[in-house]
Coordinates of C-alpha atoms and ligand atoms in Angstrom, one line a residue:
X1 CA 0.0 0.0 0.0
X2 CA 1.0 3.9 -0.4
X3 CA 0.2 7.0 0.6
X4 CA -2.7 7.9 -2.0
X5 CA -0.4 11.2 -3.1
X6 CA 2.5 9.0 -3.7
X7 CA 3.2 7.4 -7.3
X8 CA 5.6 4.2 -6.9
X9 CA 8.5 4.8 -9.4
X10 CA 10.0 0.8 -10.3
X11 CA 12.3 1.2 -12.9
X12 CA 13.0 -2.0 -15.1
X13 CA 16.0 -0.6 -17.1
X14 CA 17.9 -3.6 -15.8
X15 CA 15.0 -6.1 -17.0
X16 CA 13.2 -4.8 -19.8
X17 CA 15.3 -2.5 -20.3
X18 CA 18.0 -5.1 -20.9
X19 CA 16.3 -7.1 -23.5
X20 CA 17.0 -4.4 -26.3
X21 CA 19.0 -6.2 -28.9
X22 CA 22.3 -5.9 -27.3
X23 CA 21.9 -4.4 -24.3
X24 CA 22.8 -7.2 -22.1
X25 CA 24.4 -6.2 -19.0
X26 CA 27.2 -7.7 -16.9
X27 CA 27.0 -8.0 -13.5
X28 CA 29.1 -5.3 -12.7
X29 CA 27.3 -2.5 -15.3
X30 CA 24.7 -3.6 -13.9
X31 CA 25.7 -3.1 -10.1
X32 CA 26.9 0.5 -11.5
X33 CA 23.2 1.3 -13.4
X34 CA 21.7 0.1 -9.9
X35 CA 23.5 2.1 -7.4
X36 CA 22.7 5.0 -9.7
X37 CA 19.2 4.1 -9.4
X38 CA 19.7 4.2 -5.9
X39 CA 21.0 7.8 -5.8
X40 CA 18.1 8.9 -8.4
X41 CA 15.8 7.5 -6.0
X42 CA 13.5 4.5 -7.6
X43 CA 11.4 2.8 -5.1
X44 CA 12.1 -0.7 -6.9
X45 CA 14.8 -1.9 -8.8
X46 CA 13.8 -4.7 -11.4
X47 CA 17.3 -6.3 -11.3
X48 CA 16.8 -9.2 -14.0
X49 CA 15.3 -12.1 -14.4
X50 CA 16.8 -14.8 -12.3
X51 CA 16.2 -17.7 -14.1
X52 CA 18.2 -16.5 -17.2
X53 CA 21.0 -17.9 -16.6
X54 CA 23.7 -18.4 -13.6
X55 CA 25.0 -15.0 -15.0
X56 CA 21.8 -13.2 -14.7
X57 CA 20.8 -14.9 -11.3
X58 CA 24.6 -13.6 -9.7
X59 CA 24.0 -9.8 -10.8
X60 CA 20.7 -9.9 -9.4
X61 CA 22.1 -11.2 -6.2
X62 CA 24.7 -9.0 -6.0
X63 CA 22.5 -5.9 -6.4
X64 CA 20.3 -7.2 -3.7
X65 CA 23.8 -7.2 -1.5
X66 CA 24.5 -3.7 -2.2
X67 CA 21.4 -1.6 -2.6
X68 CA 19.5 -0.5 0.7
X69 CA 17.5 2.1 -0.2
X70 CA 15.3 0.4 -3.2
X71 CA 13.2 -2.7 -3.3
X72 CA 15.6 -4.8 -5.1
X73 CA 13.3 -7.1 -7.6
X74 CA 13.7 -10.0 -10.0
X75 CA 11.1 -10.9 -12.7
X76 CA 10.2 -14.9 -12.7
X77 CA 7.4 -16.6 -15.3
X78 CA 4.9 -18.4 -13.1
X79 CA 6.6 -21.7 -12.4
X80 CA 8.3 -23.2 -9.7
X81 CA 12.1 -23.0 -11.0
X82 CA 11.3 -19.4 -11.9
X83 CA 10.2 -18.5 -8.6
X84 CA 12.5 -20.2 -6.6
X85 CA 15.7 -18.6 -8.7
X86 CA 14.1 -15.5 -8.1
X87 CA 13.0 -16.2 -4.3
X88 CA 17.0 -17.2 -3.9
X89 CA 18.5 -14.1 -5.9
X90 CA 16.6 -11.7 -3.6
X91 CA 18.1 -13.1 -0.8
X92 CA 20.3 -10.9 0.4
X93 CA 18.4 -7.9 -0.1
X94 CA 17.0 -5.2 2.3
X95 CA 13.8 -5.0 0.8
X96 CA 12.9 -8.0 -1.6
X97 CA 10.3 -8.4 -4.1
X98 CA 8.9 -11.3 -6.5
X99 CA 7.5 -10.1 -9.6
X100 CA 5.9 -13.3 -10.9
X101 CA 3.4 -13.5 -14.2
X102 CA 1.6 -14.8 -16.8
X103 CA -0.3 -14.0 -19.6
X104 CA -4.1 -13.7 -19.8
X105 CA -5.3 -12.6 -23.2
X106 CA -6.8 -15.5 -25.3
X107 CA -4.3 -15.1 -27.8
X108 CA -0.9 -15.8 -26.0
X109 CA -2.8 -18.3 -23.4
X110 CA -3.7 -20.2 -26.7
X111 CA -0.7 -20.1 -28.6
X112 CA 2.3 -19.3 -26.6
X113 CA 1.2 -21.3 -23.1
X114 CA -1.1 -23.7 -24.7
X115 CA -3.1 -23.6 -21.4
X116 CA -7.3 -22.9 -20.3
X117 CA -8.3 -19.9 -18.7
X118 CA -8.7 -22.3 -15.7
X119 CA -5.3 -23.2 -15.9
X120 CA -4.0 -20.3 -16.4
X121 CA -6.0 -19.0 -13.0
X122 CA -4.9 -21.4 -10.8
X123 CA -1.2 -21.6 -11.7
X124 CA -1.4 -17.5 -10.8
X125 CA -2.7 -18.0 -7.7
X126 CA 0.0 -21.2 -7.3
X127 CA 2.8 -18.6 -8.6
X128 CA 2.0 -15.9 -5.8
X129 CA 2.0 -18.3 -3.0
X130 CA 5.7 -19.9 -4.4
X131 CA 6.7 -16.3 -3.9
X132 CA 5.5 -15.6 -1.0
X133 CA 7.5 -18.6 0.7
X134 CA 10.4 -15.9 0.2
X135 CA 8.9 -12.7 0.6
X136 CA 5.9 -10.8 1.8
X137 CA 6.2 -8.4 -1.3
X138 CA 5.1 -10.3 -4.5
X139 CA 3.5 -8.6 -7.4
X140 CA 1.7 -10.0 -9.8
X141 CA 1.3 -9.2 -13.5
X142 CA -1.5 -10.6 -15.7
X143 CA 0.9 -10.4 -19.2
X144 CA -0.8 -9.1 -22.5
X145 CA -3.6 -7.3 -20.4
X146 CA -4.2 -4.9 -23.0
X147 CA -5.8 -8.0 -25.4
X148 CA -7.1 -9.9 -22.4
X149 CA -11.1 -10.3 -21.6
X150 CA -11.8 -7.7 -18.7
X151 CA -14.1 -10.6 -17.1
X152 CA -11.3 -12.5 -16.7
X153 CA -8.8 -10.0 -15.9
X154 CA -11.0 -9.6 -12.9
X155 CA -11.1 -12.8 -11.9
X156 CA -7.4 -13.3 -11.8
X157 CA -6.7 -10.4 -10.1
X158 CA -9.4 -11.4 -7.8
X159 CA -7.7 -14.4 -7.1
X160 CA -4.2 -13.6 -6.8
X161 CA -5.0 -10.8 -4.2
X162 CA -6.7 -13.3 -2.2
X163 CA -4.1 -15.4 -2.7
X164 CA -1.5 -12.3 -1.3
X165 CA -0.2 -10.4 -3.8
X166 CA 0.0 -6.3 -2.7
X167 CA 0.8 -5.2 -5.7
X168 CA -1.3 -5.6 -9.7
X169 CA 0.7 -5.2 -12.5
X170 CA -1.5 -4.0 -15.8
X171 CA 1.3 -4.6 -18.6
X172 CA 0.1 -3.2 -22.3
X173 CA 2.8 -5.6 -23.4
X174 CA 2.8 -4.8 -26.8
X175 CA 2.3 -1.2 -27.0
X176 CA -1.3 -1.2 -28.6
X177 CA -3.3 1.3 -26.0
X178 CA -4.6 4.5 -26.4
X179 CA -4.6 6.9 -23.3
X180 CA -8.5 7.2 -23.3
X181 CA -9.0 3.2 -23.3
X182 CA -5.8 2.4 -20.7
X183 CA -7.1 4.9 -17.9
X184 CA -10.6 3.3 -18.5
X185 CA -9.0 0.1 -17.8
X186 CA -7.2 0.9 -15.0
X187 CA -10.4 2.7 -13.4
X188 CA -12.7 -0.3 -14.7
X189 CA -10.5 -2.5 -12.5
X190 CA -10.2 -1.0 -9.8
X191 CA -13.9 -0.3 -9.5
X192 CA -14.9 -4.3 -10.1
X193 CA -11.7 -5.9 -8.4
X194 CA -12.5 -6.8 -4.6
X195 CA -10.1 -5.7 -2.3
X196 CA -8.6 -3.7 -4.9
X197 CA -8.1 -0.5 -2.2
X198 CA -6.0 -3.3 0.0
X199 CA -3.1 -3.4 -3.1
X200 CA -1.4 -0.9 -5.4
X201 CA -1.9 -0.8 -8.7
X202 CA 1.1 -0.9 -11.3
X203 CA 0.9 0.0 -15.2
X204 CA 3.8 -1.5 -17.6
X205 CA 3.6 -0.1 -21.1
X206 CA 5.5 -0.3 -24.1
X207 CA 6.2 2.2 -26.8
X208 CA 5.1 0.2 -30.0
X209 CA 2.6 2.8 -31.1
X210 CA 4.7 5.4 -29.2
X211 CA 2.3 6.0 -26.5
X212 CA 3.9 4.3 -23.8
X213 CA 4.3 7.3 -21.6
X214 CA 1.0 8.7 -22.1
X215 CA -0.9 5.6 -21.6
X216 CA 1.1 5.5 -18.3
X217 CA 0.0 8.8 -17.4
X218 CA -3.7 8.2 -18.3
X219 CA -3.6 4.7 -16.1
X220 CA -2.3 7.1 -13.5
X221 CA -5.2 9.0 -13.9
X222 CA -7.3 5.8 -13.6
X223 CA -5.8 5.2 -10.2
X224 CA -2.6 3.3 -11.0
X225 CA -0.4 4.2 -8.2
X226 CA 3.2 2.1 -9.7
X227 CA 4.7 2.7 -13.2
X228 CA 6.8 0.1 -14.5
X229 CA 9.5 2.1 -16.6
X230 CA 12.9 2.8 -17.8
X231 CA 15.8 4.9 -18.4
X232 CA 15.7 6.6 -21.5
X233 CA 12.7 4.8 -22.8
X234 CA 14.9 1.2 -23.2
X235 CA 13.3 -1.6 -23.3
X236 CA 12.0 -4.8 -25.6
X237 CA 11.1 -3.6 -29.5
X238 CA 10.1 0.2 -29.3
X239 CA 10.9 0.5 -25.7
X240 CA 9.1 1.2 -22.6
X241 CA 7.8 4.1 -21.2
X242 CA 10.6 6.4 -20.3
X243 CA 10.9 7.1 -16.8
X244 CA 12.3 10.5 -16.6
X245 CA 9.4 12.2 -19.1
X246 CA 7.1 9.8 -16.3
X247 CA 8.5 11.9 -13.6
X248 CA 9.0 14.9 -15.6
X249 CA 5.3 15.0 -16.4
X250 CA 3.9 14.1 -13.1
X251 CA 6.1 16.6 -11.2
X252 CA 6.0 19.8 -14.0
X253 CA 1.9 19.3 -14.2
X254 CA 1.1 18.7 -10.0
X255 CA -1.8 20.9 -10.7
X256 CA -3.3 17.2 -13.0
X257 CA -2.2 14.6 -11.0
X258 CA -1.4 15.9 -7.5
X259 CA 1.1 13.1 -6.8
X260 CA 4.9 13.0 -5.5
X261 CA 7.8 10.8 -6.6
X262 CA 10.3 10.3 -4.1
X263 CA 12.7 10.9 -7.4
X264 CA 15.7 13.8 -7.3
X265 CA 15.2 15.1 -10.7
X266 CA 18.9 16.4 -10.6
X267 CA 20.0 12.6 -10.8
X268 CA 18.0 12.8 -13.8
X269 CA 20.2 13.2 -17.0
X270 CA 23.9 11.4 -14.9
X271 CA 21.3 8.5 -14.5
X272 CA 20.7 8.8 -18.4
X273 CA 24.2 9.0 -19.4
X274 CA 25.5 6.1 -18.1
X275 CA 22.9 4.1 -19.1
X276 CA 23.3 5.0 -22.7
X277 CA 27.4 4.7 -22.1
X278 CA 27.0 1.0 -20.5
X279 CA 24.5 0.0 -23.1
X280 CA 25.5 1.7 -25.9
X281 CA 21.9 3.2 -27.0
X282 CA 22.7 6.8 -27.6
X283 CA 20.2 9.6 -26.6
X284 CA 18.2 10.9 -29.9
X285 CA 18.9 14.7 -29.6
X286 CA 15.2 15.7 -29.4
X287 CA 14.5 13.2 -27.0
X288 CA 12.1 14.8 -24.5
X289 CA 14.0 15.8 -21.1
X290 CA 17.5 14.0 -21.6
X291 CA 18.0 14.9 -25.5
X292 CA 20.5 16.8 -25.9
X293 CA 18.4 19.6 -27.6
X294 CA 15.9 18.7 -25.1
X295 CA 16.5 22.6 -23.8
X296 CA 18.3 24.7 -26.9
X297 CA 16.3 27.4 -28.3
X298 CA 17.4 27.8 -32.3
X299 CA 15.0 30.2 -33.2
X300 CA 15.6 34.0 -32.6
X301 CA 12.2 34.4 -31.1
X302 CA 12.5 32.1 -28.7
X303 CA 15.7 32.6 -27.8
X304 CA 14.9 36.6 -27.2
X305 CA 11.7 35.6 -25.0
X306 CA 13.8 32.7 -22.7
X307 CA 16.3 35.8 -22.3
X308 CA 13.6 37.8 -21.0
X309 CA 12.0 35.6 -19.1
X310 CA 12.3 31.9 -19.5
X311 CA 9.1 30.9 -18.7
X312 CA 7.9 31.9 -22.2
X313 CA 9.2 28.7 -23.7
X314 CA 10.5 26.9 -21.2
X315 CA 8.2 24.2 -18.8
X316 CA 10.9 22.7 -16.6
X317 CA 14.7 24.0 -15.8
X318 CA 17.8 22.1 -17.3
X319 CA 19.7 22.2 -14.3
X320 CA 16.5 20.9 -12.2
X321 CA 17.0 17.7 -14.1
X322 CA 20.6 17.8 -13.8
X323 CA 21.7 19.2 -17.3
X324 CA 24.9 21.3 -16.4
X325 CA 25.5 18.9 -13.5
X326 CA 28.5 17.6 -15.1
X327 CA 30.6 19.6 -12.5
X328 CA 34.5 19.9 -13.9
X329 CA 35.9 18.0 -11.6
X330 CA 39.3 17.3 -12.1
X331 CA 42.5 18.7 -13.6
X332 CA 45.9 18.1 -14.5
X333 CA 47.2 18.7 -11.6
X334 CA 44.7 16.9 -9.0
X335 CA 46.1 14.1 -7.2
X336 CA 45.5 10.2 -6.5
X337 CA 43.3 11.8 -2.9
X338 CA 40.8 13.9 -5.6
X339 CA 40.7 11.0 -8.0
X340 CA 39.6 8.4 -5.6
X341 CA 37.2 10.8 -3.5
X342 CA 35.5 12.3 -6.8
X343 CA 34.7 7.8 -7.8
X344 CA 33.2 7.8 -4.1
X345 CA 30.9 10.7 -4.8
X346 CA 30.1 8.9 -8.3
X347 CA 29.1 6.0 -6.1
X348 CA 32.2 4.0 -8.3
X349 CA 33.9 1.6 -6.2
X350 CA 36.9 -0.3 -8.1
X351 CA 38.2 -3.3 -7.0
X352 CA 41.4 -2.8 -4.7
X353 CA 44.4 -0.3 -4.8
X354 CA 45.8 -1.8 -8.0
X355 CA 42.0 -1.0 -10.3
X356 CA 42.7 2.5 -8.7
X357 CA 46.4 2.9 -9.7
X358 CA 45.4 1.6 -12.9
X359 CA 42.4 4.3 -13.4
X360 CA 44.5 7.0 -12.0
X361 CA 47.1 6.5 -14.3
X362 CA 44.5 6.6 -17.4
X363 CA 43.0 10.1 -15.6
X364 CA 46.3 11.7 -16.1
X365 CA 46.9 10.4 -19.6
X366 CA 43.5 12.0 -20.5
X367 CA 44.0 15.4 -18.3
X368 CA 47.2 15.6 -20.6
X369 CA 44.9 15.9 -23.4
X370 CA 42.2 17.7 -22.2
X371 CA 41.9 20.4 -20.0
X372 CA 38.9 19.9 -18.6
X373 CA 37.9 16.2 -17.0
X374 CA 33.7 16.4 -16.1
X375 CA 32.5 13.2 -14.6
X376 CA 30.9 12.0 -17.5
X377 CA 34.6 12.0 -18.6
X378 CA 35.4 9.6 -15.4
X379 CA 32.6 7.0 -15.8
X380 CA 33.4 6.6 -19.2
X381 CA 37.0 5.8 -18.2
X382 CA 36.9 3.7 -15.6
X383 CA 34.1 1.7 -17.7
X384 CA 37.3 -0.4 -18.9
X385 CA 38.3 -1.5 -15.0
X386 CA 34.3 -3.0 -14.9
X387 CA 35.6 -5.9 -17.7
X388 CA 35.9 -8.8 -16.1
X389 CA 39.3 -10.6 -16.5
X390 CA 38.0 -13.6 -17.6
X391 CA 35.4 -12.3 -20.3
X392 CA 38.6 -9.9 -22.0
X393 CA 39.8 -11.8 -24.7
X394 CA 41.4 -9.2 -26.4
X395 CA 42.6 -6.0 -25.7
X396 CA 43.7 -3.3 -27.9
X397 CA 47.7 -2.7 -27.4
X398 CA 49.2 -0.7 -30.9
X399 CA 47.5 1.4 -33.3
X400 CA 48.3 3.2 -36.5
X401 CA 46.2 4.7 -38.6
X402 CA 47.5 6.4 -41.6
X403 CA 44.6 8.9 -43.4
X404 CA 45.7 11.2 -46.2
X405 CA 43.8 13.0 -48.7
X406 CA 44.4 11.2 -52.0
X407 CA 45.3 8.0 -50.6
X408 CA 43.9 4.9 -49.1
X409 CA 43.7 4.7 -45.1
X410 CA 46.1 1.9 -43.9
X411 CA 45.9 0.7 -40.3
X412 CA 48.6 -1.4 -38.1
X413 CA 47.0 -2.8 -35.3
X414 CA 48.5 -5.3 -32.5
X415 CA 45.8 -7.3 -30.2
X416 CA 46.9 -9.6 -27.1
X417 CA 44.3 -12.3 -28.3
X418 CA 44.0 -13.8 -24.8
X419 CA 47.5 -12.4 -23.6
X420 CA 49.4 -13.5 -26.8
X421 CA 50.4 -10.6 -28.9
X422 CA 49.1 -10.6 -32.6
X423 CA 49.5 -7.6 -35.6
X424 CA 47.8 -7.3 -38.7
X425 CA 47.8 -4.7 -41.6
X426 CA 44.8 -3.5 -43.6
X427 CA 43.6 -0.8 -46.1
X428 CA 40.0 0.4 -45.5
X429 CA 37.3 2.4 -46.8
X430 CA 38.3 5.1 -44.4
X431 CA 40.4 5.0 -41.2
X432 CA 37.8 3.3 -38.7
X433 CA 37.3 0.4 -41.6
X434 CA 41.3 -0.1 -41.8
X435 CA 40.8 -0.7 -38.2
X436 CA 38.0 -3.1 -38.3
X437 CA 39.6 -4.7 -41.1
X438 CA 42.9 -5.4 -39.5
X439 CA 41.2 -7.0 -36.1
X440 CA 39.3 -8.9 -38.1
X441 CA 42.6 -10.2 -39.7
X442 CA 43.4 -11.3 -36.2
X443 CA 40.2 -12.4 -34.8
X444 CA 38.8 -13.9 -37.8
X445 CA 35.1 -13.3 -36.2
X446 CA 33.0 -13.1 -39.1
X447 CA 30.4 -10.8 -37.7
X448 CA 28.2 -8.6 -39.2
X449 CA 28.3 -5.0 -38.3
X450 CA 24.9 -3.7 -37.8
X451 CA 25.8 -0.5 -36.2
X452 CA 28.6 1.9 -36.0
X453 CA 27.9 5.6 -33.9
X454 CA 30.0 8.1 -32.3
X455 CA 29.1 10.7 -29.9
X456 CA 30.9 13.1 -27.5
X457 CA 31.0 12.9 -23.9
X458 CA 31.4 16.6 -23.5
X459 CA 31.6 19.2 -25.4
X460 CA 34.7 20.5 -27.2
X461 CA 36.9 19.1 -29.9
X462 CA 39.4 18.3 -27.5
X463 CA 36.1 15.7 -25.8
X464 CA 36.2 12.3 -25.5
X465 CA 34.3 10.5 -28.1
X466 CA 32.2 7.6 -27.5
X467 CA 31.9 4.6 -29.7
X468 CA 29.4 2.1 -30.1
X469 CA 29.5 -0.8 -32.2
X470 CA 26.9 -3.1 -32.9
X471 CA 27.8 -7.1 -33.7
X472 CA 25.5 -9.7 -34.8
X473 CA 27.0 -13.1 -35.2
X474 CA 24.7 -16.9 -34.7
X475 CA 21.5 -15.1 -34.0
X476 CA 23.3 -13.4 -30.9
X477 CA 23.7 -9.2 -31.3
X478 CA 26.1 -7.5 -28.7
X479 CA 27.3 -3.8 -28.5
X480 CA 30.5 -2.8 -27.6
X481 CA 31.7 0.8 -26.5
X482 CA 34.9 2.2 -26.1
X483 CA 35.7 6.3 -25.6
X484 CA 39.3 7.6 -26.2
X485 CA 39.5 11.5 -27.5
X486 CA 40.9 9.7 -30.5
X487 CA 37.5 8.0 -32.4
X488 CA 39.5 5.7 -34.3
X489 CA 41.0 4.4 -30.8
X490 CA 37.6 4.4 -29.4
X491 CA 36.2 2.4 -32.2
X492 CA 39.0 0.0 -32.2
X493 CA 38.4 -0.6 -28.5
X494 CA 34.2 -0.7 -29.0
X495 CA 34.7 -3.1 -32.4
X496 CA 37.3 -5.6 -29.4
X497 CA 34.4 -4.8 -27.0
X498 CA 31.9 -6.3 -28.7
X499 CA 33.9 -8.8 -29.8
X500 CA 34.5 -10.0 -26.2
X501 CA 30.8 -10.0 -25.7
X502 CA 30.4 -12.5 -28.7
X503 CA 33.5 -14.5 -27.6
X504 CA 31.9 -14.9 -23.7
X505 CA 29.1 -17.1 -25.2
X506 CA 26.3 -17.0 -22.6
X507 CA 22.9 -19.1 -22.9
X508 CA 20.2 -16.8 -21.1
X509 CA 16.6 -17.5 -21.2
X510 CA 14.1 -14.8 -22.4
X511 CA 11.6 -14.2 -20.0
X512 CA 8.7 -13.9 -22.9
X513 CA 9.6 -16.3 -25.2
Ligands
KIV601 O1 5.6 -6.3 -21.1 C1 5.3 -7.1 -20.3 O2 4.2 -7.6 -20.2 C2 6.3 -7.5 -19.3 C3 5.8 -8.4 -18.2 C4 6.8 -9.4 -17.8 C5 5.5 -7.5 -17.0 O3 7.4 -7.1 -19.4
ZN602 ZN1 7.5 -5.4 -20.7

């Protein structure tokens, strides 16, 4: 239960979130993405889905270890193996919850779980009291509710509050709402479910049609009191509803829905940033709230009337959701003492004295070539001392590139293919190709390249730029992202990246499927 003025924010960037093509986390990006949860204040974090794989149950354990002031949550379908994965990956935390579900429209009860209606009822009621052998705080989500019979929505929900479960999940699973018809929902069940004042009630919605945030808001409206969402929209196909223009929304028009989020806006665009640098989904420019045009005036009217008074065009502040947060923080000269209290206030803790030497040293490599270091400039390089020894393959050690108007770009590359030194020459379309081409000399991976994008971290020429390249190889696609304020250095190191990724083979389930 909550306050009736407070909206539940559970973010599932580290579920849904993570099954974007490619966005599969390790366990220690995603202990990073979750302790900056943490600071931006979520109520739950949606860890993963335990019974994935041994990989995906450990990083949902581990975030459960560290995290105290979020429900720490993992996803599990409505079996036994599920729940008890799940039940045991919460362990640890604080404050634990079971999300279990299953799906309820006639369609994927037919086809995908070949089960009655009947069925179907009693294993969600069987589901909910699995989980609660574990934990008081189970939540239950009737999948595909958006093409399921409202009768029988009902009666399920009925059920599985009877059964214990505090909080309803109403998932539009495959983005097919419209705002008017999802707030009905929402107010339709909470008018004919009993007990329905005795649990909170959760919306989930994806982005398909691209209405995922506003069919949110409208559920809100209907008396959801939870939204299910994540960083920068992520999330399966089209995405999910986008947390911060969730929060954004709710807080800039109080006078609508009169509710509070226990979120700190300012943690708003760091959160964003790292997500996009660990996954390797950049931030469309226009994107609402965390683009990066999300608050540039081009026009000379507008510009004039924001100088005058800003609340001509402008609804919210940049620097209330953290825009201009990205303090310069370091120098040239700052010491080992400045270094290692600036990762503590990032909430980055690397793994003995040794990680810290290492990092230090790379700080002052990059404060030689650029002035200014901001702490988007210090997550993105410590992001190398988060590979895990045994999942580096190869590592980048010597590159060339020569790029010359008039003549074709060569690259020389050496990579320590699993410690052993190996060089390789190639000619390329353009300097980043050479590159490409002359790993794949060396690694013979055969992979396709689906994506290849390059931003800055800061502003400035002299900024580090970010890479991200996007692998698809056996049906498996992986990104990989390197920065260096040389972009053919940073792709090398994304291209070796994401060739890791493919090399660390890992069978995970998918939760849907
Ligand atoms: O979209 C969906 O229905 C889900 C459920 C597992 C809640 O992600
Ligand atoms: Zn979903």
């Amino acid at each position: 239960m909550t306050k009736n003025n407070q909206l539940i924010i559970f973010d599932t960037t580290l579920r849904d979130g993570e099954q974007s093509p490619g966005a599969a986390m390790t366990k220690e990006e995603k202990i990073r993405i979750a302790r900056q949860l943490e600071k931006l204040g979520v109520n739950v974090i949606e860890a993963g889905f335990a019974a994935a794989s041994p990989g995906d149950f450990d990083a949902i354990y581990a975030v459960a270890e560290i995290i105290k002031e979020s429900t720490v949550c993992s996803l599990a379908r409505a079996n036994e193996n599920d729940i008890r994965r799940a039940g045991e990956a919460i362990k640890p935390a604080k404050s634990g919850r079971i999300h279990t579900f299953i799906a309820t429209s006639p369609i994927h009860m037919e086809n995908k779980l070949r089960m009655t209606p009947d069925q179907v009822l009693a294993r969600a009621v069987q589901a909910v009291q699995w989980a609660l052998e574990y934990t008081d705080d189970v939540e239950f989500s009737a999948e595909d509710a958006v093409r399921s019979d409202l009768d029988f929505l009902v009666k399920v929900f009925d059920a599985v509050i009877e059964a214990g479960a505090k909080t309803i999940n109403v998932p539009d699973t495959v983005g097919y709402s419209i705002p008017a018809l999802w707030g009905e929902r929402m107010q339709q069940l909470i008018a004919r479910v009993k007990n329905a004042d005795k649990v909170v009630w959760s919306t989930h919605c994806h982005n398909d049609l691209g209405m995922a945030v506003a069919n949110s808001l409208a559920a809100v409206m209907g008396g959801a009191r939870q939204v299910e969402c994540t960083i920068n929209g992520l999330g399966e196909r089209a995405g999910n509803a986008s947390l911060e223009e969730v929060v954004m929304a709710v807080r800039t028009r109080r006078d609508v829905f009169n509710l509070e989020t226990s979120i700190d806006a300012t943690q708003i665009v760091p959160t964003s940033k790292l997500v996009s640098t660990i996954t390797g989904y950049p931030v469309q420019p226009n994107k609402a709230v965390v683009g990066a045009n999300a608050f540039a005036h081009e026009s000379g009217i507008h510009q004039d009337g924001v100088l005058k008074f800003r609340e001509t065009y402008e609804i919210m502040r940049a620097e209330d959701v953290g825009w201009n947060a990205n303090k310069l923080t370091l120098g040239k000269l700052s010491g080992r003492n400045a270094f290692r209290s600036r990762l503590d206030e990032l909430g980055i803790t690397l793994d003995g004295e040794d990680a810290l030497n290492a990092a230090f040293a790379r700080f002052k490599t990059l404060a030689d070539k650029k002035s200014e270091i901001f702490d988007e400039d210090i997550q993105a390089l410590v992001s190398d001392d988060f590979v895990n020894d045994d999942t580096e393959y190869f590592k980048l050690g010597y590159l060339k590139v020569c790029s010359q108007t008039g003549e074709t770009p060569h690259a020389v590359i050496t990579v320590l293919d699993s410690g052993v030194e190996k060089r390789a020459e190639a000619d390329g379309g353009g300097p980043v190709d050479a590159a490409f081409k002359a790993i794949e000399k060396i690694v013979n991976s055969g992979a396709e390249l689906l994506l290849y994008s390059v931003n800055n971290i800061t502003s400035g020429t002299d900024a580090q730029g970010e890479v991200t390249v996007r692998l698809a190889k056996g049906g498996r696609i992986v990104n990989g992202q390197g920065a260096d304020t040389d972009i053919v250095i940073a792709s090398a190191k994304a291209y070796l990246n994401a060739l890791n990724k493919i090399h660390a083979k890992s069978e995970r389930a998918h939760p849907q499927v």
